[in-house]
Structure formats: structure tokens, C-alpha cells
Amino acid sequence: MIQPFHAAQRRCVAAGALPDGGDRPLELQRDASADPPRLVEAARLEAGPFTARPIGEDDGARVAAFLDGRQDSRVAGHVGLVPIVWGHVGAVVRRRVDRQLHTWPAGLRQRSAMWAPRAAVPAAVWDRLAADGDVVDLTTDAPETLLHPMAWTDRAYHAVQEAREELERGLADAWAGAPEGVLYVDGGIPKAERVARSPDVLGVVKSHRSLYVPADALAVLAALVPGQRTTAFEVQSARRTAVASWYARLHDARGRAPLFGLVRLEAAMLEGEAPHSLTERADRLTRMVLAERTPLALPDPRWAVMAYGIRDCEQVLRAVMG
């Protein structure tokens, strides 16, 4: 059952917690600069220096569907200084059929719950919250009870984020199991083994707190123009299988900030794939992404790096989730 925020506030009061006076989402309260910007030197997957490469003419290939998720988390109440956080997450796959976008069958998932540290709230409050709906324990292996209130809020925010990523991961995995073409994922490729190894899943990253560029090659990114991509490189993470990645520019940045219109694409590293095959695949996937520049994703302020299909996903999720 999906429970709206104001119902969650009433649920807190019924459980004996004090209501929270605000309803501003935690997603709007977080410091955008929390993660320090960094340069990461990544191993190149194509021969030669890190440089700009032409991708060739549009061959008519298009992505088949789009995947995006949404989250909304807010402090619904307090027990003393301990916050109780309500979260609502959703994810959707919108498939293209005859140039129109439709929700893929079983391609819409939602979840709402309360997040609180069981060790830090009275048993009676926890039991009442659990009796009225889904409640998730934020306590880790060490049962802390005396943390800074904002530390509990931070932990809840990341737990809600993980819940959203789990929905996205499940949808991407379902697509990878029975692909109908290339799935365009907003953000990096989800951390699921079958997804990270699928040639039918493409991640498109819009933010660049981490730049996978040698320090002496930053000028390559600054000079990149639509119709070009960079040399492909390997992105490694302890959280998922390594993927191939490269940068592309969607819109002309002349007279604008140097990262305007810049995206980073992620695709599977296919076992036994020859370098020239990777080059052809990266060129083809980049052409697919450039083809999604029209119609523009206006009036969204991120239009220069956002496909209209992703904006469509967001609109569907807003309508469904409220």
C-alpha cells in the first residue's frame, strides 16, 4: 500500500511521536557540493591518446525505451531528537511504440515506507508504526542510539535512495532478461550483474562531480562538439561490474559553461569484444543518444543533457506519485 506524506504524519502522531512542522523534501535540503569534485584517471579501452572522435552520420537507429526513478523523503515526526522519515520511491520504463511512449507492461513500480532507528525509539512507538504499515530499521550492526539527529536523517535519506535504486535495478534487470532493443537509463548502469553485462542497456550520466579524464586532457572535454565523442575508458566500482564509458556533447557549448550539454555514456564491456567492435558500438550508441535531442526536454532546466523520454518518465512518476 502506498501511503502519502500527510498520512505518515498522522501515523507518527498515533504512534506517540511528535509531528514535524515542515514538509520540504530532504532532496531539496541537501548540499549539492557534498561530494568533492575529483579527476579520475581511467584505463583507456581504445588505442591512442584520450581525444575527440567523430561518430559518423545518423543511421536511423533509436533507443527502444527509457528508464528513470523518483524519490521523495521527508521528516514526518520525532521521538525526542530522533527523526522518523517517510519516503516514497518509484521507477518506470516507458517504451516507444509507433513514435509514442507507453508504460512497458509491469514497468511501473512504487513503494512507500517509514524509516527510523529501532534501537533509538521506544518499543511502543516502533510497534505502533509497524502495525500501521511498512517501517524500515535504520540501525546498523552496532545498535547506536545516541547519534546527531542530522546523522539519522542522512542515513534515512540514503536508505530511501537505495530503495529507489532497487526499483530501478529490478526494472533494468527485467529488461535485460527479455530485451526489446536498447534501454536508455537516466544515470549510470544499475548495479546488477545481468544489467552491467547486457548490450541492451545504456546509461547516460548528466552530472560530473567525478571526471574520468587525465588532467592534461581536460581541454579535450572543453573543445568537444556535437557529433563527437571521447576515447572510451573503463569505469570500475566496488559496487558493480566494470563498464565501458565515454563522453559526448549533446548541444553546442560556445558562449556557455564548459560542461554545458556534456553527458557520460556507460555500456557493458562485452567478453571477447574486439577493439574495433567496441568503437563501432560506442559510435552507434552515441548516435542514438544524439538522436534523442529532439524534441527538447523543455521547460526542464536540465534540457541540455536530458532526453525528452526521460522527462516523460519523470512526468509519469509525478502524476502517479503525487
PDB file of C-alpha atoms in Angstrom:
ATOM      1  CA  MET A   1       0.000   0.000   0.000  1.00  0.00           C
ATOM      2  CA  ILE A   2       1.298   3.454  -0.931  1.00  0.00           C
ATOM      3  CA  GLN A   3       0.916   5.929   1.927  1.00  0.00           C
ATOM      4  CA  PRO A   4       1.049   9.714   1.285  1.00  0.00           C
ATOM      5  CA  PHE A   5       3.133  12.034   3.458  1.00  0.00           C
ATOM      6  CA  HIS A   6       0.305  13.587   5.470  1.00  0.00           C
ATOM      7  CA  ALA A   7      -0.961  10.110   6.321  1.00  0.00           C
ATOM      8  CA  ALA A   8       2.567   9.332   7.514  1.00  0.00           C
ATOM      9  CA  GLN A   9       2.462  12.399   9.777  1.00  0.00           C
ATOM     10  CA  ARG A  10      -0.819  11.213  11.283  1.00  0.00           C
ATOM     11  CA  ARG A  11       0.718   7.765  11.698  1.00  0.00           C
ATOM     12  CA  CYS A  12       3.583   9.293  13.699  1.00  0.00           C
ATOM     13  CA  VAL A  13       1.166  11.127  15.989  1.00  0.00           C
ATOM     14  CA  ALA A  14      -0.850   7.944  16.514  1.00  0.00           C
ATOM     15  CA  ALA A  15       2.353   6.107  17.457  1.00  0.00           C
ATOM     16  CA  GLY A  16       3.236   8.716  20.085  1.00  0.00           C
ATOM     17  CA  ALA A  17       5.830  10.687  18.108  1.00  0.00           C
ATOM     18  CA  LEU A  18       5.759  14.450  17.732  1.00  0.00           C
ATOM     19  CA  PRO A  19       4.830  15.718  14.253  1.00  0.00           C
ATOM     20  CA  ASP A  20       7.404  17.638  12.232  1.00  0.00           C
ATOM     21  CA  GLY A  21       6.389  21.157  11.284  1.00  0.00           C
ATOM     22  CA  GLY A  22       7.951  21.149   7.841  1.00  0.00           C
ATOM     23  CA  ASP A  23       7.256  19.179   4.708  1.00  0.00           C
ATOM     24  CA  ARG A  24      10.160  20.242   2.487  1.00  0.00           C
ATOM     25  CA  PRO A  25      11.690  17.171   0.804  1.00  0.00           C
ATOM     26  CA  LEU A  26      15.121  16.122   2.031  1.00  0.00           C
ATOM     27  CA  GLU A  27      16.182  16.001  -1.629  1.00  0.00           C
ATOM     28  CA  LEU A  28      15.895  19.822  -1.708  1.00  0.00           C
ATOM     29  CA  GLN A  29      17.735  20.342   1.578  1.00  0.00           C
ATOM     30  CA  ARG A  30      20.957  18.511   0.783  1.00  0.00           C
ATOM     31  CA  ASP A  31      24.154  20.329  -0.148  1.00  0.00           C
ATOM     32  CA  ALA A  32      24.803  19.761  -3.856  1.00  0.00           C
ATOM     33  CA  SER A  33      28.529  20.009  -3.213  1.00  0.00           C
ATOM     34  CA  ALA A  34      28.590  17.240  -0.570  1.00  0.00           C
ATOM     35  CA  ASP A  35      30.735  15.057  -2.848  1.00  0.00           C
ATOM     36  CA  PRO A  36      34.048  16.770  -3.617  1.00  0.00           C
ATOM     37  CA  PRO A  37      34.862  17.196  -7.318  1.00  0.00           C
ATOM     38  CA  ARG A  38      37.645  14.920  -8.483  1.00  0.00           C
ATOM     39  CA  LEU A  39      39.590  13.776 -11.514  1.00  0.00           C
ATOM     40  CA  VAL A  40      39.857  10.018 -12.002  1.00  0.00           C
ATOM     41  CA  GLU A  41      42.412   8.542 -14.381  1.00  0.00           C
ATOM     42  CA  ALA A  42      40.737   5.546 -16.026  1.00  0.00           C
ATOM     43  CA  ALA A  43      42.243   2.867 -18.232  1.00  0.00           C
ATOM     44  CA  ARG A  44      41.546   3.535 -21.923  1.00  0.00           C
ATOM     45  CA  LEU A  45      39.727   0.857 -23.912  1.00  0.00           C
ATOM     46  CA  GLU A  46      40.633   2.241 -27.343  1.00  0.00           C
ATOM     47  CA  ALA A  47      44.101   2.717 -28.735  1.00  0.00           C
ATOM     48  CA  GLY A  48      45.774   6.090 -28.818  1.00  0.00           C
ATOM     49  CA  PRO A  49      45.541   9.178 -26.615  1.00  0.00           C
ATOM     50  CA  PHE A  50      42.410  10.489 -24.925  1.00  0.00           C
ATOM     51  CA  THR A  51      40.926  12.535 -27.744  1.00  0.00           C
ATOM     52  CA  ALA A  52      37.754  13.553 -29.593  1.00  0.00           C
ATOM     53  CA  ARG A  53      36.453  11.108 -32.194  1.00  0.00           C
ATOM     54  CA  PRO A  54      33.769  11.590 -34.872  1.00  0.00           C
ATOM     55  CA  ILE A  55      30.758   9.285 -34.527  1.00  0.00           C
ATOM     56  CA  GLY A  56      29.550   9.298 -38.136  1.00  0.00           C
ATOM     57  CA  GLU A  57      26.196  10.107 -39.680  1.00  0.00           C
ATOM     58  CA  ASP A  58      22.825   9.246 -38.143  1.00  0.00           C
ATOM     59  CA  ASP A  59      21.932   5.722 -39.290  1.00  0.00           C
ATOM     60  CA  GLY A  60      18.324   5.823 -38.065  1.00  0.00           C
ATOM     61  CA  ALA A  61      18.910   3.568 -35.041  1.00  0.00           C
ATOM     62  CA  ARG A  62      16.908   4.616 -31.970  1.00  0.00           C
ATOM     63  CA  VAL A  63      16.642   3.516 -28.360  1.00  0.00           C
ATOM     64  CA  ALA A  64      13.590   1.388 -27.635  1.00  0.00           C
ATOM     65  CA  ALA A  65      12.690   2.610 -24.124  1.00  0.00           C
ATOM     66  CA  PHE A  66      13.617   4.896 -21.241  1.00  0.00           C
ATOM     67  CA  LEU A  67      14.056   4.165 -17.522  1.00  0.00           C
ATOM     68  CA  ASP A  68      14.028   6.675 -14.689  1.00  0.00           C
ATOM     69  CA  GLY A  69      13.190   6.755 -10.995  1.00  0.00           C
ATOM     70  CA  ARG A  70      11.972   9.300  -8.485  1.00  0.00           C
ATOM     71  CA  GLN A  71      12.156   9.651  -4.714  1.00  0.00           C
ATOM     72  CA  ASP A  72      10.546  11.920  -2.130  1.00  0.00           C
ATOM     73  CA  SER A  73      11.622  11.747   1.528  1.00  0.00           C
ATOM     74  CA  ARG A  74      10.557  13.982   4.413  1.00  0.00           C
ATOM     75  CA  VAL A  75      10.755  14.042   8.198  1.00  0.00           C
ATOM     76  CA  ALA A  76       7.273  13.042   9.336  1.00  0.00           C
ATOM     77  CA  GLY A  77       7.840  13.178  13.102  1.00  0.00           C
ATOM     78  CA  HIS A  78      10.291  12.977  16.009  1.00  0.00           C
ATOM     79  CA  VAL A  79      10.749  10.915  19.141  1.00  0.00           C
ATOM     80  CA  GLY A  80      12.837  13.269  21.217  1.00  0.00           C
ATOM     81  CA  LEU A  81      15.597  14.266  18.801  1.00  0.00           C
ATOM     82  CA  VAL A  82      15.307  11.125  16.693  1.00  0.00           C
ATOM     83  CA  PRO A  83      13.619  11.747  13.307  1.00  0.00           C
ATOM     84  CA  ILE A  84      11.126   9.407  11.677  1.00  0.00           C
ATOM     85  CA  VAL A  85      11.409   9.755   7.905  1.00  0.00           C
ATOM     86  CA  TRP A  86       8.708   8.960   5.373  1.00  0.00           C
ATOM     87  CA  GLY A  87       9.846   8.007   1.888  1.00  0.00           C
ATOM     88  CA  HIS A  88       8.068   7.339  -1.391  1.00  0.00           C
ATOM     89  CA  VAL A  89      10.012   5.888  -4.335  1.00  0.00           C
ATOM     90  CA  GLY A  90       9.045   4.890  -7.841  1.00  0.00           C
ATOM     91  CA  ALA A  91      10.539   3.827 -11.168  1.00  0.00           C
ATOM     92  CA  VAL A  92       9.126   3.431 -14.653  1.00  0.00           C
ATOM     93  CA  VAL A  93      10.094   2.120 -18.090  1.00  0.00           C
ATOM     94  CA  ARG A  94       8.489   3.972 -20.977  1.00  0.00           C
ATOM     95  CA  ARG A  95       8.694   2.077 -24.267  1.00  0.00           C
ATOM     96  CA  ARG A  96       8.473   3.685 -27.709  1.00  0.00           C
ATOM     97  CA  VAL A  97       5.663   2.295 -29.874  1.00  0.00           C
ATOM     98  CA  ASP A  98       4.916   3.992 -33.197  1.00  0.00           C
ATOM     99  CA  ARG A  99       6.776   7.120 -32.065  1.00  0.00           C
ATOM    100  CA  GLN A 100       4.652   7.326 -28.894  1.00  0.00           C
ATOM    101  CA  LEU A 101       5.809   6.474 -25.365  1.00  0.00           C
ATOM    102  CA  HIS A 102       3.824   3.945 -23.353  1.00  0.00           C
ATOM    103  CA  THR A 103       4.495   2.343 -19.987  1.00  0.00           C
ATOM    104  CA  TRP A 104       6.130  -1.030 -20.527  1.00  0.00           C
ATOM    105  CA  PRO A 105       3.960  -3.891 -19.145  1.00  0.00           C
ATOM    106  CA  ALA A 106       4.885  -4.346 -15.478  1.00  0.00           C
ATOM    107  CA  GLY A 107       7.221  -1.386 -15.989  1.00  0.00           C
ATOM    108  CA  LEU A 108       5.909   0.808 -13.158  1.00  0.00           C
ATOM    109  CA  ARG A 109       6.914   0.110  -9.554  1.00  0.00           C
ATOM    110  CA  GLN A 110       6.331   2.066  -6.331  1.00  0.00           C
ATOM    111  CA  ARG A 111       6.987   1.746  -2.634  1.00  0.00           C
ATOM    112  CA  SER A 112       6.396   3.922   0.435  1.00  0.00           C
ATOM    113  CA  ALA A 113       7.611   3.296   3.975  1.00  0.00           C
ATOM    114  CA  MET A 114       8.807   4.891   7.201  1.00  0.00           C
ATOM    115  CA  TRP A 115      12.495   4.803   8.105  1.00  0.00           C
ATOM    116  CA  ALA A 116      13.590   5.011  11.758  1.00  0.00           C
ATOM    117  CA  PRO A 117      16.276   3.541  14.072  1.00  0.00           C
ATOM    118  CA  ARG A 118      14.563   0.815  16.073  1.00  0.00           C
ATOM    119  CA  ALA A 119      17.210   0.919  18.822  1.00  0.00           C
ATOM    120  CA  ALA A 120      16.672   4.643  19.376  1.00  0.00           C
ATOM    121  CA  VAL A 121      12.869   4.819  19.730  1.00  0.00           C
ATOM    122  CA  PRO A 122      10.609   3.352  22.430  1.00  0.00           C
ATOM    123  CA  ALA A 123       9.326  -0.146  21.692  1.00  0.00           C
ATOM    124  CA  ALA A 124       5.714   1.061  21.898  1.00  0.00           C
ATOM    125  CA  VAL A 125       6.315   3.671  19.180  1.00  0.00           C
ATOM    126  CA  TRP A 126       8.061   1.172  16.922  1.00  0.00           C
ATOM    127  CA  ASP A 127       5.348  -1.455  17.378  1.00  0.00           C
ATOM    128  CA  ARG A 128       2.598   1.039  16.541  1.00  0.00           C
ATOM    129  CA  LEU A 129       4.434   2.259  13.443  1.00  0.00           C
ATOM    130  CA  ALA A 130       4.966  -1.339  12.326  1.00  0.00           C
ATOM    131  CA  ALA A 131       1.324  -2.197  12.942  1.00  0.00           C
ATOM    132  CA  ASP A 132       0.179   0.648  10.668  1.00  0.00           C
ATOM    133  CA  GLY A 133       2.439  -0.070   7.688  1.00  0.00           C
ATOM    134  CA  ASP A 134       5.931  -0.690   6.379  1.00  0.00           C
ATOM    135  CA  VAL A 135       8.721   0.566   8.658  1.00  0.00           C
ATOM    136  CA  VAL A 136      12.431   0.034   7.986  1.00  0.00           C
ATOM    137  CA  ASP A 137      15.107  -0.150  10.692  1.00  0.00           C
ATOM    138  CA  LEU A 138      17.984   2.301  10.198  1.00  0.00           C
ATOM    139  CA  THR A 139      20.066   0.766  12.951  1.00  0.00           C
ATOM    140  CA  THR A 140      23.246  -0.853  11.652  1.00  0.00           C
ATOM    141  CA  ASP A 141      25.032  -3.889  13.097  1.00  0.00           C
ATOM    142  CA  ALA A 142      26.143  -1.733  16.016  1.00  0.00           C
ATOM    143  CA  PRO A 143      22.903  -0.591  17.711  1.00  0.00           C
ATOM    144  CA  GLU A 144      23.661   3.122  18.086  1.00  0.00           C
ATOM    145  CA  THR A 145      21.105   5.160  19.989  1.00  0.00           C
ATOM    146  CA  LEU A 146      22.918   8.473  20.520  1.00  0.00           C
ATOM    147  CA  LEU A 147      23.629   9.895  17.081  1.00  0.00           C
ATOM    148  CA  HIS A 148      23.268  13.505  15.956  1.00  0.00           C
ATOM    149  CA  PRO A 149      19.680  13.928  14.649  1.00  0.00           C
ATOM    150  CA  MET A 150      21.006  15.004  11.261  1.00  0.00           C
ATOM    151  CA  ALA A 151      23.067  11.810  11.094  1.00  0.00           C
ATOM    152  CA  TRP A 152      19.856   9.781  11.374  1.00  0.00           C
ATOM    153  CA  THR A 153      18.248  11.973   8.701  1.00  0.00           C
ATOM    154  CA  ASP A 154      21.255  11.452   6.442  1.00  0.00           C
ATOM    155  CA  ARG A 155      21.096   7.712   6.961  1.00  0.00           C
ATOM    156  CA  ALA A 156      17.378   7.718   6.153  1.00  0.00           C
ATOM    157  CA  TYR A 157      17.932   9.783   3.010  1.00  0.00           C
ATOM    158  CA  HIS A 158      20.491   7.283   1.708  1.00  0.00           C
ATOM    159  CA  ALA A 159      18.232   4.362   2.645  1.00  0.00           C
ATOM    160  CA  VAL A 160      15.370   5.883   0.624  1.00  0.00           C
ATOM    161  CA  GLN A 161      17.807   6.461  -2.241  1.00  0.00           C
ATOM    162  CA  GLU A 162      18.806   2.800  -2.106  1.00  0.00           C
ATOM    163  CA  ALA A 163      15.130   1.814  -2.179  1.00  0.00           C
ATOM    164  CA  ARG A 164      14.673   3.868  -5.357  1.00  0.00           C
ATOM    165  CA  GLU A 165      17.789   2.331  -6.909  1.00  0.00           C
ATOM    166  CA  GLU A 166      16.463  -1.126  -6.047  1.00  0.00           C
ATOM    167  CA  LEU A 167      13.291  -0.441  -8.051  1.00  0.00           C
ATOM    168  CA  GLU A 168      15.337   0.881 -10.990  1.00  0.00           C
ATOM    169  CA  ARG A 169      17.662  -2.107 -10.760  1.00  0.00           C
ATOM    170  CA  GLY A 170      14.734  -4.519 -10.827  1.00  0.00           C
ATOM    171  CA  LEU A 171      13.226  -2.911 -13.930  1.00  0.00           C
ATOM    172  CA  ALA A 172      16.587  -2.796 -15.729  1.00  0.00           C
ATOM    173  CA  ASP A 173      17.185  -6.451 -14.861  1.00  0.00           C
ATOM    174  CA  ALA A 174      13.758  -7.396 -16.179  1.00  0.00           C
ATOM    175  CA  TRP A 175      14.525  -5.583 -19.439  1.00  0.00           C
ATOM    176  CA  ALA A 176      17.959  -7.209 -19.750  1.00  0.00           C
ATOM    177  CA  GLY A 177      16.294 -10.615 -19.343  1.00  0.00           C
ATOM    178  CA  ALA A 178      13.951 -10.031 -22.287  1.00  0.00           C
ATOM    179  CA  PRO A 179      15.276  -7.021 -24.236  1.00  0.00           C
ATOM    180  CA  GLU A 180      13.232  -5.301 -26.939  1.00  0.00           C
ATOM    181  CA  GLY A 181      16.056  -3.046 -28.089  1.00  0.00           C
ATOM    182  CA  VAL A 182      18.301  -0.596 -26.249  1.00  0.00           C
ATOM    183  CA  LEU A 183      17.076   0.742 -22.885  1.00  0.00           C
ATOM    184  CA  TYR A 184      18.177   4.329 -22.126  1.00  0.00           C
ATOM    185  CA  VAL A 185      18.756   4.615 -18.353  1.00  0.00           C
ATOM    186  CA  ASP A 186      18.933   8.000 -16.669  1.00  0.00           C
ATOM    187  CA  GLY A 187      22.228   7.846 -14.765  1.00  0.00           C
ATOM    188  CA  GLY A 188      24.814   5.098 -14.535  1.00  0.00           C
ATOM    189  CA  ILE A 189      24.105   1.465 -15.338  1.00  0.00           C
ATOM    190  CA  PRO A 190      22.388  -0.098 -12.291  1.00  0.00           C
ATOM    191  CA  LYS A 191      24.488  -2.411 -10.134  1.00  0.00           C
ATOM    192  CA  ALA A 192      23.035  -5.740 -11.237  1.00  0.00           C
ATOM    193  CA  GLU A 193      25.263  -8.336 -12.885  1.00  0.00           C
ATOM    194  CA  ARG A 194      22.945  -9.140 -15.789  1.00  0.00           C
ATOM    195  CA  VAL A 195      22.331  -5.437 -16.419  1.00  0.00           C
ATOM    196  CA  ALA A 196      26.023  -4.482 -16.360  1.00  0.00           C
ATOM    197  CA  ARG A 197      26.768  -7.240 -18.891  1.00  0.00           C
ATOM    198  CA  SER A 198      23.836  -6.553 -21.208  1.00  0.00           C
ATOM    199  CA  PRO A 199      24.481  -4.931 -24.625  1.00  0.00           C
ATOM    200  CA  ASP A 200      20.891  -3.659 -24.493  1.00  0.00           C
ATOM    201  CA  VAL A 201      21.272  -1.284 -21.525  1.00  0.00           C
ATOM    202  CA  LEU A 202      22.788   2.194 -21.934  1.00  0.00           C
ATOM    203  CA  GLY A 203      23.421   4.557 -19.003  1.00  0.00           C
ATOM    204  CA  VAL A 204      23.550   8.321 -19.560  1.00  0.00           C
ATOM    205  CA  VAL A 205      25.117  10.338 -16.720  1.00  0.00           C
ATOM    206  CA  LYS A 206      24.254  14.048 -16.562  1.00  0.00           C
ATOM    207  CA  SER A 207      26.340  15.213 -13.566  1.00  0.00           C
ATOM    208  CA  HIS A 208      30.109  15.419 -13.435  1.00  0.00           C
ATOM    209  CA  ARG A 209      31.400  15.689  -9.861  1.00  0.00           C
ATOM    210  CA  SER A 210      33.835  12.973 -10.983  1.00  0.00           C
ATOM    211  CA  LEU A 211      35.551  13.457 -14.338  1.00  0.00           C
ATOM    212  CA  TYR A 212      37.253  10.381 -15.797  1.00  0.00           C
ATOM    213  CA  VAL A 213      39.813  12.412 -17.687  1.00  0.00           C
ATOM    214  CA  PRO A 214      43.605  12.748 -17.414  1.00  0.00           C
ATOM    215  CA  ALA A 215      44.478  16.185 -16.060  1.00  0.00           C
ATOM    216  CA  ASP A 216      46.375  17.033 -19.231  1.00  0.00           C
ATOM    217  CA  ALA A 217      43.339  16.175 -21.386  1.00  0.00           C
ATOM    218  CA  LEU A 218      40.702  18.442 -19.827  1.00  0.00           C
ATOM    219  CA  ALA A 219      40.958  20.636 -22.914  1.00  0.00           C
ATOM    220  CA  VAL A 220      39.562  17.713 -24.931  1.00  0.00           C
ATOM    221  CA  LEU A 221      36.291  17.915 -22.991  1.00  0.00           C
ATOM    222  CA  ALA A 222      36.166  21.703 -23.286  1.00  0.00           C
ATOM    223  CA  ALA A 223      36.554  21.503 -27.085  1.00  0.00           C
ATOM    224  CA  LEU A 224      34.171  18.566 -27.631  1.00  0.00           C
ATOM    225  CA  VAL A 225      31.339  19.386 -30.062  1.00  0.00           C
ATOM    226  CA  PRO A 226      28.102  17.591 -31.015  1.00  0.00           C
ATOM    227  CA  GLY A 227      28.885  14.755 -33.389  1.00  0.00           C
ATOM    228  CA  GLN A 228      31.981  13.745 -31.462  1.00  0.00           C
ATOM    229  CA  ARG A 229      32.717  11.510 -28.509  1.00  0.00           C
ATOM    230  CA  THR A 230      35.837  10.905 -26.484  1.00  0.00           C
ATOM    231  CA  THR A 231      38.001   7.820 -26.372  1.00  0.00           C
ATOM    232  CA  ALA A 232      36.279   5.047 -24.397  1.00  0.00           C
ATOM    233  CA  PHE A 233      37.636   4.110 -20.973  1.00  0.00           C
ATOM    234  CA  GLU A 234      36.871   1.666 -18.176  1.00  0.00           C
ATOM    235  CA  VAL A 235      34.907   2.733 -15.097  1.00  0.00           C
ATOM    236  CA  GLN A 236      35.492   0.470 -12.129  1.00  0.00           C
ATOM    237  CA  SER A 237      33.492   0.344  -8.907  1.00  0.00           C
ATOM    238  CA  ALA A 238      33.429  -1.890  -5.872  1.00  0.00           C
ATOM    239  CA  ARG A 239      29.633  -1.844  -6.109  1.00  0.00           C
ATOM    240  CA  ARG A 240      29.199  -3.313  -9.609  1.00  0.00           C
ATOM    241  CA  THR A 241      30.825  -4.887 -12.651  1.00  0.00           C
ATOM    242  CA  ALA A 242      33.187  -2.589 -14.590  1.00  0.00           C
ATOM    243  CA  VAL A 243      31.648  -0.821 -17.608  1.00  0.00           C
ATOM    244  CA  ALA A 244      32.863   0.985 -20.707  1.00  0.00           C
ATOM    245  CA  SER A 245      32.299   4.733 -20.733  1.00  0.00           C
ATOM    246  CA  TRP A 246      32.936   7.839 -22.819  1.00  0.00           C
ATOM    247  CA  TYR A 247      31.840  11.487 -23.045  1.00  0.00           C
ATOM    248  CA  ALA A 248      29.673  13.152 -25.690  1.00  0.00           C
ATOM    249  CA  ARG A 249      28.350  16.680 -26.186  1.00  0.00           C
ATOM    250  CA  LEU A 250      24.636  16.989 -26.948  1.00  0.00           C
ATOM    251  CA  HIS A 251      24.423  20.725 -27.609  1.00  0.00           C
ATOM    252  CA  ASP A 252      26.878  23.404 -28.699  1.00  0.00           C
ATOM    253  CA  ALA A 253      28.644  24.921 -25.687  1.00  0.00           C
ATOM    254  CA  ARG A 254      30.029  28.018 -27.418  1.00  0.00           C
ATOM    255  CA  GLY A 255      29.372  31.022 -25.187  1.00  0.00           C
ATOM    256  CA  ARG A 256      28.292  28.756 -22.316  1.00  0.00           C
ATOM    257  CA  ALA A 257      29.866  26.895 -19.399  1.00  0.00           C
ATOM    258  CA  PRO A 258      32.437  24.275 -20.494  1.00  0.00           C
ATOM    259  CA  LEU A 259      30.331  21.339 -19.229  1.00  0.00           C
ATOM    260  CA  PHE A 260      27.133  22.577 -20.908  1.00  0.00           C
ATOM    261  CA  GLY A 261      25.418  19.773 -22.804  1.00  0.00           C
ATOM    262  CA  LEU A 262      28.013  17.202 -21.728  1.00  0.00           C
ATOM    263  CA  VAL A 263      26.983  13.639 -20.826  1.00  0.00           C
ATOM    264  CA  ARG A 264      28.901  10.496 -19.989  1.00  0.00           C
ATOM    265  CA  LEU A 265      27.656   7.265 -21.530  1.00  0.00           C
ATOM    266  CA  GLU A 266      28.019   3.833 -19.937  1.00  0.00           C
ATOM    267  CA  ALA A 267      27.713   0.473 -21.702  1.00  0.00           C
ATOM    268  CA  ALA A 268      28.592  -3.128 -20.969  1.00  0.00           C
ATOM    269  CA  MET A 269      32.101  -4.431 -21.537  1.00  0.00           C
ATOM    270  CA  LEU A 270      31.362  -7.486 -23.653  1.00  0.00           C
ATOM    271  CA  GLU A 271      33.544 -10.528 -23.131  1.00  0.00           C
ATOM    272  CA  GLY A 272      35.853 -11.152 -26.082  1.00  0.00           C
ATOM    273  CA  GLU A 273      34.801  -7.973 -27.914  1.00  0.00           C
ATOM    274  CA  ALA A 274      37.462  -6.729 -30.331  1.00  0.00           C
ATOM    275  CA  PRO A 275      38.558  -3.069 -30.004  1.00  0.00           C
ATOM    276  CA  HIS A 276      37.106  -2.154 -33.406  1.00  0.00           C
ATOM    277  CA  SER A 277      33.751  -3.640 -32.375  1.00  0.00           C
ATOM    278  CA  LEU A 278      33.734  -1.525 -29.221  1.00  0.00           C
ATOM    279  CA  THR A 279      34.472   1.533 -31.363  1.00  0.00           C
ATOM    280  CA  GLU A 280      31.560   0.765 -33.692  1.00  0.00           C
ATOM    281  CA  ARG A 281      29.214   0.086 -30.765  1.00  0.00           C
ATOM    282  CA  ALA A 282      30.214   3.279 -28.936  1.00  0.00           C
ATOM    283  CA  ASP A 283      29.682   5.310 -32.118  1.00  0.00           C
ATOM    284  CA  ARG A 284      26.259   3.736 -32.690  1.00  0.00           C
ATOM    285  CA  LEU A 285      25.089   4.238 -29.096  1.00  0.00           C
ATOM    286  CA  THR A 286      26.277   7.853 -29.168  1.00  0.00           C
ATOM    287  CA  ARG A 287      24.311   8.474 -32.365  1.00  0.00           C
ATOM    288  CA  MET A 288      21.248   7.041 -30.620  1.00  0.00           C
ATOM    289  CA  VAL A 289      21.667   9.462 -27.714  1.00  0.00           C
ATOM    290  CA  LEU A 290      22.172  12.443 -30.024  1.00  0.00           C
ATOM    291  CA  ALA A 291      19.023  11.457 -31.906  1.00  0.00           C
ATOM    292  CA  GLU A 292      17.060  11.987 -28.665  1.00  0.00           C
ATOM    293  CA  ARG A 293      17.911  15.696 -28.548  1.00  0.00           C
ATOM    294  CA  THR A 294      14.611  16.473 -30.248  1.00  0.00           C
ATOM    295  CA  PRO A 295      12.072  17.284 -29.102  1.00  0.00           C
ATOM    296  CA  LEU A 296      13.824  19.387 -26.448  1.00  0.00           C
ATOM    297  CA  ALA A 297      13.049  18.449 -22.844  1.00  0.00           C
ATOM    298  CA  LEU A 298      11.823  21.969 -22.129  1.00  0.00           C
ATOM    299  CA  PRO A 299      10.848  23.607 -19.822  1.00  0.00           C
ATOM    300  CA  ASP A 300      13.094  21.456 -17.627  1.00  0.00           C
ATOM    301  CA  PRO A 301      16.253  23.449 -16.772  1.00  0.00           C
ATOM    302  CA  ARG A 302      18.312  20.303 -17.473  1.00  0.00           C
ATOM    303  CA  TRP A 303      17.145  20.180 -21.090  1.00  0.00           C
ATOM    304  CA  ALA A 304      20.684  20.383 -22.491  1.00  0.00           C
ATOM    305  CA  VAL A 305      21.586  16.978 -21.002  1.00  0.00           C
ATOM    306  CA  MET A 306      18.160  15.343 -20.723  1.00  0.00           C
ATOM    307  CA  ALA A 307      16.330  13.279 -23.319  1.00  0.00           C
ATOM    308  CA  TYR A 308      12.652  14.032 -23.792  1.00  0.00           C
ATOM    309  CA  GLY A 309      11.945  10.363 -22.997  1.00  0.00           C
ATOM    310  CA  ILE A 310      13.460  10.801 -19.531  1.00  0.00           C
ATOM    311  CA  ARG A 311      11.377  13.925 -18.960  1.00  0.00           C
ATOM    312  CA  ASP A 312       8.351  11.862 -19.971  1.00  0.00           C
ATOM    313  CA  CYS A 313       9.292   9.259 -17.330  1.00  0.00           C
ATOM    314  CA  GLU A 314       9.517  11.998 -14.702  1.00  0.00           C
ATOM    315  CA  GLN A 315       6.125  13.403 -15.655  1.00  0.00           C
ATOM    316  CA  VAL A 316       4.536   9.970 -15.401  1.00  0.00           C
ATOM    317  CA  LEU A 317       6.097   9.401 -11.973  1.00  0.00           C
ATOM    318  CA  ARG A 318       4.958  12.828 -10.748  1.00  0.00           C
ATOM    319  CA  ALA A 319       1.422  12.083 -11.878  1.00  0.00           C
ATOM    320  CA  VAL A 320       1.389   8.645 -10.245  1.00  0.00           C
ATOM    321  CA  MET A 321       3.271   9.512  -7.062  1.00  0.00           C
ATOM    322  CA  GLY A 322       1.762  12.959  -6.471  1.00  0.00           C
TER     323      GLY A 322
END
